[in-house]
GROMACS .gro file of C-alpha atoms in nm:
model
  428
    1MET     CA    1  -3.081   1.675   0.037
    2GLU     CA    2  -3.062   1.708   0.416
    3GLN     CA    3  -3.417   1.577   0.449
    4ASP     CA    4  -3.333   1.269   0.240
    5LEU     CA    5  -3.028   1.195   0.456
    6LEU     CA    6  -3.238   1.227   0.773
    7LEU     CA    7  -3.497   0.983   0.638
    8LEU     CA    8  -3.221   0.739   0.542
    9HIS     CA    9  -3.062   0.763   0.890
   10THR     CA   10  -3.398   0.702   1.058
   11SER     CA   11  -3.464   0.401   0.836
   12LEU     CA   12  -3.124   0.250   0.918
   13GLN     CA   13  -3.185   0.298   1.293
   14GLY     CA   14  -3.517   0.116   1.266
   15GLN     CA   15  -3.360  -0.171   1.076
   16GLN     CA   16  -3.080  -0.198   1.336
   17ALA     CA   17  -3.332  -0.207   1.623
   18LEU     CA   18  -3.530  -0.477   1.447
   19LEU     CA   19  -3.212  -0.679   1.388
   20ASP     CA   20  -3.116  -0.646   1.757
   21ALA     CA   21  -3.459  -0.768   1.863
   22GLN     CA   22  -3.437  -1.067   1.632
   23VAL     CA   23  -3.092  -1.160   1.768
   24ALA     CA   24  -3.215  -1.131   2.128
   25LEU     CA   25  -3.517  -1.348   2.050
   26PHE     CA   26  -3.295  -1.608   1.883
   27CYS     CA   27  -3.059  -1.620   2.184
   28PHE     CA   28  -3.355  -1.656   2.422
   29ARG     CA   29  -3.491  -1.950   2.226
   30ILE     CA   30  -3.149  -2.118   2.222
   31LYS     CA   31  -3.114  -2.077   2.600
   32ARG     CA   32  -3.464  -2.209   2.659
   33LYS     CA   33  -3.386  -2.518   2.457
   34GLN     CA   34  -3.061  -2.571   2.648
   35ARG     CA   35  -3.224  -2.528   2.991
   36ARG     CA   36  -3.271  -2.860   3.166
   37PRO     CA   37  -3.641  -2.932   3.197
   38ARG     CA   38  -3.781  -2.944   3.549
   39THR     CA   39  -3.793  -3.305   3.661
   40TRP     CA   40  -4.078  -3.266   3.911
   41TRP     CA   41  -4.283  -3.002   4.087
   42VAL     CA   42  -4.212  -3.151   4.432
   43ARG     CA   43  -3.957  -3.423   4.497
   44PRO     CA   44  -4.143  -3.744   4.580
   45TRP     CA   45  -3.992  -3.781   4.927
   46LEU     CA   46  -4.098  -3.424   5.014
   47THR     CA   47  -4.466  -3.476   4.938
   48GLN     CA   48  -4.725  -3.443   5.210
   49GLU     CA   49  -4.808  -3.812   5.192
   50ARG     CA   50  -4.447  -3.917   5.258
   51ARG     CA   51  -4.414  -3.649   5.528
   52LEU     CA   52  -4.713  -3.792   5.714
   53MET     CA   53  -4.572  -4.144   5.682
   54PHE     CA   54  -4.204  -4.087   5.760
   55GLY     CA   55  -4.141  -3.729   5.880
   56HIS     CA   56  -4.018  -3.664   6.235
   57TYR     CA   57  -4.314  -3.445   6.326
   58ASP     CA   58  -4.588  -3.694   6.240
   59ARG     CA   59  -4.405  -4.012   6.338
   60LEU     CA   60  -4.108  -3.976   6.572
   61MET     CA   61  -4.245  -3.689   6.784
   62GLN     CA   62  -4.577  -3.865   6.830
   63GLU     CA   63  -4.402  -4.184   6.938
   64LEU     CA   64  -4.188  -3.992   7.188
   65ARG     CA   65  -4.490  -3.804   7.320
   66MET     CA   66  -4.675  -4.129   7.391
   67GLU     CA   67  -4.390  -4.358   7.493
   68ASP     CA   68  -4.084  -4.162   7.613
   69GLN     CA   69  -4.136  -3.803   7.724
   70GLN     CA   70  -3.777  -3.772   7.847
   71SER     CA   71  -3.658  -3.836   7.493
   72PHE     CA   72  -3.914  -3.582   7.369
   73PHE     CA   73  -3.751  -3.334   7.606
   74ASN     CA   74  -3.405  -3.427   7.476
   75PHE     CA   75  -3.526  -3.380   7.118
   76LEU     CA   76  -3.678  -3.032   7.161
   77ARG     CA   77  -3.528  -2.921   7.496
   78MET     CA   78  -3.878  -2.881   7.636
   79PRO     CA   79  -4.154  -3.113   7.760
   80PRO     CA   80  -4.464  -3.180   7.547
   81GLU     CA   81  -4.677  -2.951   7.767
   82MET     CA   82  -4.450  -2.654   7.693
   83PHE     CA   83  -4.451  -2.729   7.321
   84ASP     CA   84  -4.831  -2.747   7.325
   85GLU     CA   85  -4.858  -2.416   7.511
   86ILE     CA   86  -4.636  -2.239   7.259
   87LEU     CA   87  -4.829  -2.394   6.970
   88ASN     CA   88  -5.163  -2.282   7.113
   89ARG     CA   89  -5.041  -1.927   7.160
   90VAL     CA   90  -4.826  -1.888   6.849
   91GLY     CA   91  -5.018  -2.112   6.608
   92PRO     CA   92  -5.266  -1.847   6.488
   93ARG     CA   93  -4.977  -1.612   6.409
   94ILE     CA   94  -4.805  -1.859   6.176
   95GLN     CA   95  -5.110  -2.027   6.019
   96ARG     CA   96  -5.133  -1.979   5.640
   97ARG     CA   97  -5.415  -2.052   5.397
   98ASP     CA   98  -5.413  -2.341   5.153
   99THR     CA   99  -5.382  -2.258   4.785
  100ARG     CA  100  -5.519  -2.438   4.481
  101LEU     CA  101  -5.170  -2.573   4.410
  102ARG     CA  102  -5.069  -2.700   4.753
  103LYS     CA  103  -5.173  -2.731   5.113
  104ALA     CA  104  -5.013  -2.498   5.366
  105LEU     CA  105  -4.775  -2.645   5.626
  106GLU     CA  106  -4.947  -2.684   5.960
  107PRO     CA  107  -4.830  -2.457   6.244
  108GLY     CA  108  -4.721  -2.749   6.463
  109LEU     CA  109  -4.479  -2.872   6.197
  110LYS     CA  110  -4.331  -2.524   6.147
  111LEU     CA  111  -4.290  -2.481   6.522
  112ALA     CA  112  -4.129  -2.824   6.563
  113VAL     CA  113  -3.877  -2.759   6.285
  114THR     CA  114  -3.791  -2.419   6.435
  115ILE     CA  115  -3.749  -2.547   6.792
  116ARG     CA  116  -3.538  -2.839   6.669
  117HIS     CA  117  -3.320  -2.593   6.475
  118LEU     CA  118  -3.268  -2.381   6.787
  119SER     CA  119  -3.212  -2.671   7.025
  120SER     CA  120  -2.982  -2.890   6.815
  121GLY     CA  121  -2.809  -2.639   6.591
  122ASP     CA  122  -2.889  -2.859   6.290
  123LYS     CA  123  -2.867  -2.670   5.962
  124TYR     CA  124  -3.153  -2.641   5.714
  125PRO     CA  125  -3.030  -2.923   5.483
  126THR     CA  126  -3.029  -3.167   5.778
  127LEU     CA  127  -3.374  -3.056   5.893
  128GLN     CA  128  -3.496  -3.098   5.536
  129TYR     CA  129  -3.428  -3.472   5.549
  130ASP     CA  130  -3.552  -3.513   5.908
  131PHE     CA  131  -3.887  -3.339   5.865
  132ARG     CA  132  -3.927  -3.377   5.486
  133VAL     CA  133  -3.972  -3.005   5.426
  134ALA     CA  134  -3.768  -2.830   5.156
  135ARG     CA  135  -3.479  -2.629   5.300
  136ASN     CA  136  -3.572  -2.312   5.111
  137THR     CA  137  -3.917  -2.338   5.272
  138ILE     CA  138  -3.756  -2.385   5.614
  139SER     CA  139  -3.537  -2.079   5.559
  140MET     CA  140  -3.849  -1.874   5.496
  141PHE     CA  141  -4.060  -1.978   5.794
  142VAL     CA  142  -3.795  -2.011   6.071
  143PRO     CA  143  -3.751  -1.631   6.106
  144GLU     CA  144  -4.129  -1.594   6.091
  145VAL     CA  145  -4.186  -1.845   6.371
  146CYS     CA  146  -3.911  -1.690   6.586
  147GLN     CA  147  -4.065  -1.347   6.545
  148ALA     CA  148  -4.408  -1.484   6.634
  149ILE     CA  149  -4.268  -1.634   6.957
  150VAL     CA  150  -4.104  -1.302   7.046
  151ASP     CA  151  -4.423  -1.108   6.973
  152GLU     CA  152  -4.629  -1.347   7.185
  153TYR     CA  153  -4.397  -1.387   7.485
  154LYS     CA  154  -4.168  -1.083   7.505
  155VAL     CA  155  -4.386  -0.872   7.733
  156GLU     CA  156  -4.424  -1.164   7.970
  157ALA     CA  157  -4.072  -1.308   7.944
  158ILE     CA  158  -3.829  -1.016   7.896
  159SER     CA  159  -3.966  -0.725   8.090
  160CYS     CA  160  -3.713  -0.489   8.245
  161PRO     CA  161  -3.848  -0.360   8.578
  162THR     CA  162  -3.967  -0.001   8.585
  163THR     CA  163  -4.085   0.046   8.944
  164GLN     CA  164  -3.898   0.069   9.272
  165ARG     CA  165  -4.089  -0.230   9.409
  166GLU     CA  166  -3.982  -0.454   9.121
  167TRP     CA  167  -3.616  -0.353   9.152
  168ARG     CA  168  -3.630  -0.397   9.530
  169ASP     CA  169  -3.761  -0.752   9.484
  170ILE     CA  170  -3.463  -0.833   9.259
  171ALA     CA  171  -3.221  -0.679   9.510
  172GLU     CA  172  -3.372  -0.885   9.790
  173GLU     CA  173  -3.315  -1.202   9.585
  174PHE     CA  174  -2.950  -1.108   9.530
  175GLN     CA  175  -2.914  -1.055   9.904
  176ARG     CA  176  -3.089  -1.382   9.991
  177LYS     CA  177  -2.906  -1.600   9.737
  178TRP     CA  178  -2.570  -1.430   9.689
  179ASN     CA  179  -2.525  -1.203   9.994
  180VAL     CA  180  -2.488  -0.889   9.782
  181PRO     CA  181  -2.737  -0.628   9.906
  182HIS     CA  182  -2.866  -0.354   9.673
  183ALA     CA  183  -2.761  -0.547   9.359
  184CYS     CA  184  -3.024  -0.516   9.084
  185GLY     CA  185  -2.865  -0.736   8.819
  186ALA     CA  186  -2.540  -0.856   8.662
  187LEU     CA  187  -2.419  -0.730   8.323
  188ASP     CA  188  -2.205  -0.909   8.062
  189GLY     CA  189  -2.176  -0.981   7.690
  190LYS     CA  190  -2.105  -1.283   7.467
  191HIS     CA  191  -2.009  -1.340   7.103
  192ILE     CA  192  -2.243  -1.533   6.872
  193ALA     CA  193  -2.059  -1.661   6.565
  194ILE     CA  194  -2.204  -1.579   6.222
  195ARG     CA  195  -2.100  -1.616   5.860
  196CYS     CA  196  -1.931  -1.301   5.732
  197PRO     CA  197  -2.203  -1.071   5.592
  198SER     CA  198  -2.129  -0.942   5.243
  199ASN     CA  199  -1.980  -0.596   5.198
  200THR     CA  200  -1.907  -0.544   5.570
  201GLY     CA  201  -1.528  -0.571   5.573
  202SER     CA  202  -1.398  -0.624   5.926
  203LEU     CA  203  -1.703  -0.474   6.098
  204PHE     CA  204  -1.816  -0.809   6.240
  205HIS     CA  205  -1.464  -0.953   6.283
  206ASN     CA  206  -1.379  -0.996   6.652
  207TYR     CA  207  -1.056  -1.029   6.850
  208LYS     CA  208  -1.090  -1.411   6.852
  209GLY     CA  209  -1.057  -1.421   6.475
  210PHE     CA  210  -1.414  -1.502   6.366
  211PHE     CA  211  -1.721  -1.302   6.267
  212SER     CA  212  -1.989  -1.242   6.527
  213VAL     CA  213  -2.265  -1.032   6.673
  214VAL     CA  214  -2.274  -0.950   7.044
  215LEU     CA  215  -2.543  -1.030   7.298
  216LEU     CA  216  -2.519  -0.787   7.593
  217ALA     CA  217  -2.750  -0.875   7.880
  218LEU     CA  218  -2.858  -0.784   8.232
  219VAL     CA  219  -2.953  -1.089   8.440
  220ASP     CA  220  -3.137  -1.125   8.773
  221ALA     CA  221  -3.048  -1.348   9.069
  222ASP     CA  222  -3.245  -1.641   8.924
  223TYR     CA  223  -3.063  -1.649   8.585
  224LYS     CA  224  -3.345  -1.474   8.396
  225PHE     CA  225  -3.265  -1.205   8.140
  226LEU     CA  226  -3.403  -0.863   8.239
  227TRP     CA  227  -3.269  -0.662   7.945
  228ILE     CA  228  -3.085  -0.753   7.625
  229ASP     CA  229  -2.907  -0.573   7.342
  230ILE     CA  230  -2.853  -0.797   7.038
  231GLY     CA  231  -2.661  -0.725   6.723
  232GLY     CA  232  -2.361  -0.523   6.829
  233CYS     CA  233  -2.085  -0.588   6.574
  234GLY     CA  234  -1.817  -0.836   6.679
  235SER     CA  235  -1.542  -0.575   6.652
  236MET     CA  236  -1.703  -0.376   6.935
  237SER     CA  237  -1.632  -0.422   7.307
  238ASP     CA  238  -1.880  -0.458   7.592
  239ALA     CA  239  -1.824  -0.098   7.690
  240GLN     CA  240  -1.882   0.039   7.339
  241ILE     CA  241  -2.214  -0.141   7.306
  242TYR     CA  242  -2.320  -0.050   7.659
  243ASN     CA  243  -2.227   0.318   7.612
  244ASN     CA  244  -2.464   0.337   7.313
  245SER     CA  245  -2.745   0.146   7.484
  246GLU     CA  246  -3.078   0.257   7.619
  247LEU     CA  247  -2.989   0.093   7.952
  248LYS     CA  248  -2.698   0.329   8.015
  249GLU     CA  249  -2.908   0.628   7.914
  250CYS     CA  250  -3.177   0.531   8.167
  251LEU     CA  251  -2.917   0.471   8.439
  252GLU     CA  252  -2.743   0.802   8.372
  253GLU     CA  253  -3.067   0.999   8.365
  254GLU     CA  254  -3.205   0.809   8.668
  255THR     CA  255  -3.522   0.716   8.480
  256ILE     CA  256  -3.480   0.340   8.526
  257GLY     CA  257  -3.680   0.338   8.849
  258PHE     CA  258  -3.415   0.219   9.098
  259PRO     CA  259  -3.521   0.252   9.463
  260ASP     CA  260  -3.400   0.557   9.653
  261PRO     CA  261  -3.071   0.502   9.841
  262ASP     CA  262  -3.120   0.339  10.179
  263PRO     CA  263  -2.905   0.148  10.432
  264MET     CA  264  -2.787  -0.205  10.364
  265PRO     CA  265  -2.885  -0.473  10.619
  266ASN     CA  266  -2.737  -0.364  10.955
  267GLY     CA  267  -2.573  -0.072  10.776
  268ASP     CA  268  -2.557   0.288  10.891
  269LYS     CA  269  -2.543   0.479  10.563
  270ASN     CA  270  -2.773   0.529  10.265
  271VAL     CA  271  -2.628   0.345   9.963
  272PRO     CA  272  -2.753   0.367   9.601
  273TYR     CA  273  -2.879   0.053   9.429
  274PHE     CA  274  -2.651  -0.077   9.153
  275ILE     CA  275  -2.579  -0.345   8.894
  276LEU     CA  276  -2.270  -0.568   8.889
  277GLY     CA  277  -2.019  -0.552   8.604
  278ASP     CA  278  -1.658  -0.628   8.519
  279ASP     CA  279  -1.357  -0.419   8.429
  280ALA     CA  280  -1.494  -0.344   8.081
  281PHE     CA  281  -1.735  -0.095   8.235
  282GLY     CA  282  -1.666   0.230   8.414
  283LEU     CA  283  -1.721   0.235   8.789
  284ARG     CA  284  -2.035   0.432   8.871
  285THR     CA  285  -2.259   0.463   9.173
  286TYR     CA  286  -2.511   0.255   8.975
  287LEU     CA  287  -2.247   0.002   8.850
  288MET     CA  288  -2.008  -0.170   9.088
  289LYS     CA  289  -1.716  -0.386   8.973
  290PRO     CA  290  -1.419  -0.560   9.141
  291TYR     CA  291  -1.087  -0.389   9.207
  292SER     CA  292  -0.857  -0.439   8.909
  293GLN     CA  293  -0.512  -0.328   9.022
  294ARG     CA  294  -0.243  -0.565   9.149
  295GLY     CA  295  -0.124  -0.602   9.505
  296LEU     CA  296  -0.470  -0.593   9.660
  297THR     CA  297  -0.523  -0.608  10.034
  298ASP     CA  298  -0.720  -0.889  10.196
  299GLU     CA  299  -1.017  -0.657  10.240
  300GLN     CA  300  -1.011  -0.569   9.870
  301LEU     CA  301  -0.982  -0.935   9.775
  302ILE     CA  302  -1.286  -1.013   9.990
  303THR     CA  303  -1.475  -0.733   9.820
  304ASN     CA  304  -1.382  -0.879   9.482
  305TYR     CA  305  -1.496  -1.224   9.593
  306ARG     CA  306  -1.833  -1.094   9.712
  307ILE     CA  307  -1.898  -0.892   9.393
  308SER     CA  308  -1.777  -1.173   9.164
  309ARG     CA  309  -1.990  -1.428   9.349
  310GLY     CA  310  -2.299  -1.220   9.277
  311ARG     CA  311  -2.194  -1.155   8.919
  312ARG     CA  312  -2.155  -1.528   8.854
  313VAL     CA  313  -2.528  -1.545   8.773
  314VAL     CA  314  -2.479  -1.380   8.434
  315GLU     CA  315  -2.208  -1.632   8.337
  316ASN     CA  316  -2.440  -1.917   8.434
  317ALA     CA  317  -2.735  -1.762   8.250
  318PHE     CA  318  -2.533  -1.750   7.928
  319GLY     CA  319  -2.411  -2.105   7.994
  320ILE     CA  320  -2.753  -2.265   8.030
  321LEU     CA  321  -2.892  -2.050   7.748
  322ALA     CA  322  -2.632  -2.193   7.510
  323GLN     CA  323  -2.665  -2.549   7.640
  324ARG     CA  324  -3.040  -2.551   7.583
  325TRP     CA  325  -3.033  -2.365   7.249
  326GLN     CA  326  -2.720  -2.507   7.092
  327LEU     CA  327  -2.763  -2.314   6.769
  328LEU     CA  328  -2.589  -2.033   6.963
  329LEU     CA  329  -2.273  -2.248   6.979
  330THR     CA  330  -2.255  -2.293   6.601
  331THR     CA  331  -2.167  -2.050   6.324
  332MET     CA  332  -2.506  -1.914   6.224
  333MET     CA  333  -2.549  -1.884   5.848
  334GLN     CA  334  -2.832  -1.629   5.844
  335GLN     CA  335  -2.799  -1.255   5.785
  336PRO     CA  336  -2.739  -1.039   6.096
  337ASN     CA  337  -3.099  -0.915   6.112
  338VAL     CA  338  -3.227  -1.275   6.114
  339VAL     CA  339  -2.963  -1.373   6.372
  340ARG     CA  340  -3.091  -1.097   6.602
  341ASN     CA  341  -3.442  -1.227   6.561
  342ILE     CA  342  -3.338  -1.587   6.641
  343VAL     CA  343  -3.126  -1.490   6.944
  344GLU     CA  344  -3.410  -1.283   7.090
  345CYS     CA  345  -3.639  -1.584   7.046
  346CYS     CA  346  -3.388  -1.807   7.232
  347VAL     CA  347  -3.374  -1.560   7.522
  348CYS     CA  348  -3.755  -1.544   7.537
  349LEU     CA  349  -3.779  -1.923   7.548
  350HIS     CA  350  -3.504  -1.939   7.811
  351ASN     CA  351  -3.696  -1.705   8.040
  352VAL     CA  352  -4.027  -1.883   7.980
  353MET     CA  353  -3.866  -2.215   8.073
  354ARG     CA  354  -3.716  -2.059   8.388
  355LEU     CA  355  -4.063  -1.935   8.483
  356ARG     CA  356  -4.245  -2.262   8.407
  357TYR     CA  357  -3.975  -2.509   8.518
  358PRO     CA  358  -3.739  -2.318   8.755
  359THR     CA  359  -3.546  -2.624   8.877
  360GLN     CA  360  -3.521  -2.815   8.552
  361GLN     CA  361  -3.166  -2.711   8.459
  362ASN     CA  362  -3.019  -2.667   8.805
  363ALA     CA  363  -2.776  -2.953   8.743
  364GLN     CA  364  -2.620  -2.739   8.469
  365LEU     CA  365  -2.552  -2.448   8.707
  366ASP     CA  366  -2.255  -2.370   8.927
  367MET     CA  367  -2.329  -2.494   9.278
  368GLU     CA  368  -2.176  -2.447   9.622
  369ASN     CA  369  -2.129  -2.722   9.879
  370ASP     CA  370  -2.191  -2.683  10.251
  371GLN     CA  371  -1.857  -2.505  10.291
  372HIS     CA  372  -1.945  -2.272   9.998
  373ASP     CA  373  -1.673  -2.414   9.775
  374LEU     CA  374  -1.759  -2.371   9.409
  375ILE     CA  375  -1.869  -2.683   9.217
  376PRO     CA  376  -1.851  -2.591   8.846
  377GLY     CA  377  -2.173  -2.645   8.652
  378LEU     CA  378  -2.197  -2.896   8.369
  379TRP     CA  379  -2.223  -2.613   8.116
  380ARG     CA  380  -1.857  -2.528   8.182
  381ALA     CA  381  -1.744  -2.873   8.064
  382THR     CA  382  -1.868  -2.815   7.709
  383ALA     CA  383  -1.817  -2.550   7.443
  384ASN     CA  384  -1.957  -2.211   7.530
  385MET     CA  385  -1.996  -1.865   7.381
  386TYR     CA  386  -1.687  -1.643   7.386
  387GLU     CA  387  -1.645  -1.347   7.616
  388VAL     CA  388  -1.658  -1.008   7.448
  389ASN     CA  389  -1.327  -0.826   7.412
  390MET     CA  390  -1.274  -0.643   7.738
  391VAL     CA  391  -1.126  -0.325   7.594
  392ILE     CA  392  -1.147  -0.055   7.856
  393GLY     CA  393  -1.304   0.249   7.693
  394PRO     CA  394  -1.313   0.613   7.801
  395ASN     CA  395  -1.500   0.522   8.120
  396ARG     CA  396  -1.307   0.691   8.398
  397ASP     CA  397  -1.426   0.588   8.741
  398THR     CA  398  -1.610   0.867   8.920
  399VAL     CA  399  -1.506   0.992   9.263
  400ALA     CA  400  -1.850   0.916   9.408
  401ALA     CA  401  -1.835   0.559   9.272
  402LYS     CA  402  -1.491   0.500   9.426
  403LYS     CA  403  -1.619   0.620   9.761
  404GLN     CA  404  -1.919   0.387   9.730
  405ARG     CA  405  -1.696   0.086   9.655
  406GLU     CA  406  -1.480   0.179   9.952
  407TYR     CA  407  -1.793   0.172  10.166
  408LEU     CA  408  -1.872  -0.175  10.026
  409ARG     CA  409  -1.519  -0.283  10.120
  410LEU     CA  410  -1.575  -0.168  10.478
  411TYR     CA  411  -1.923  -0.319  10.488
  412PHE     CA  412  -1.821  -0.661  10.351
  413ASN     CA  413  -1.538  -0.677  10.606
  414SER     CA  414  -1.750  -0.567  10.902
  415GLN     CA  415  -1.962  -0.767  11.140
  416ALA     CA  416  -2.267  -0.614  10.975
  417GLY     CA  417  -2.195  -0.737  10.620
  418SER     CA  418  -1.943  -1.021  10.632
  419VAL     CA  419  -2.014  -1.390  10.571
  420PRO     CA  420  -1.837  -1.661  10.776
  421TRP     CA  421  -1.653  -1.829  10.489
  422GLN     CA  422  -1.514  -1.529  10.299
  423ASN     CA  423  -1.165  -1.526  10.458
  424ARG     CA  424  -1.112  -1.890  10.362
  425MET     CA  425  -1.205  -1.814  10.000
  426ILE     CA  426  -0.927  -1.561   9.950
  427SER     CA  427  -0.665  -1.781  10.112
  428ALA     CA  428  -0.750  -2.094   9.912
   0.00000   0.00000   0.00000
């Protein structure tokens, strides 16, 4: 009896499984019938023939190259020679093989779309109509092209010094241009707006009320980026990102390669080399910042003026970076890992342009007249990236650092280290 019941139960299970399979197959066939048939494999206006006839890369850019190179520069934020150099160096990295179904996009087109995206801030749907390349295709190759540019240029363009000679050269430039001896760079951070990543809560939500990642950077006296940290969450402050960075670790452990302490010009005491920061960072012998308390003396105000004047380079570097690569002024729609990749590419291109064409964007920079009065740069008149929240972390100023800043105060107010116009600047 039990054996008969078991056979019956097994038979019923088999029939139920067969019925379920038949129902699933029926539903699949119904859905397939209801699915709208694909109208075309490639939309007619996106075909290669139309692209060659009407697309910006094959028509407009060639016209600008031959007839109006200034407009070419306005279109891509670089002259044709720079575009050609990048294409020659990056092209092999982004070249793909043709398939039996379609021909691969040429590297020049992919590079042009990417550079236009970075320089104008145009979104993928807009670029799709300009260059006649499907937006899902653009979304796939833009990160690839940016990574190829970083791989090709990073060693040349963003190379933090490691030797005493290299750091000394930077310090000499700060002394020559900004009258701040022993300064080896200026440190600051900026917010880059992004769309809220899924399942991240308030991690990327910053004090300004939008979602962002943070670009923390060390800049030399000529507005070039020496070191960058990209991708800190928008809810973090400068100090939090810096405290977790490799830069701080190298500074703390004295493995960064700063020159040995020596006297400043006309000075009488050995002084460590340092970078310039703001009140978000703790005062250290390797990081000098202005006095922050109220009721400062004239000598302290002069010290603040001299340090802030040198630190102005990092503000200007961010300003001309964002004015050239205006995607950084928009809300970027990519995921944070792709945003990091794109921002690093923008910094690489910024440094390459500073190396190849050092005077090209000088009109954008803050200038000083013959009396050393500040003339704000053009970048300040337009939208710019937001400052990072200056929350002062657990960075208590060290005794040695306070003594060093006091020496700077005495030096900047002495005959050995003063500049003729500094008293007028604090009384203006």
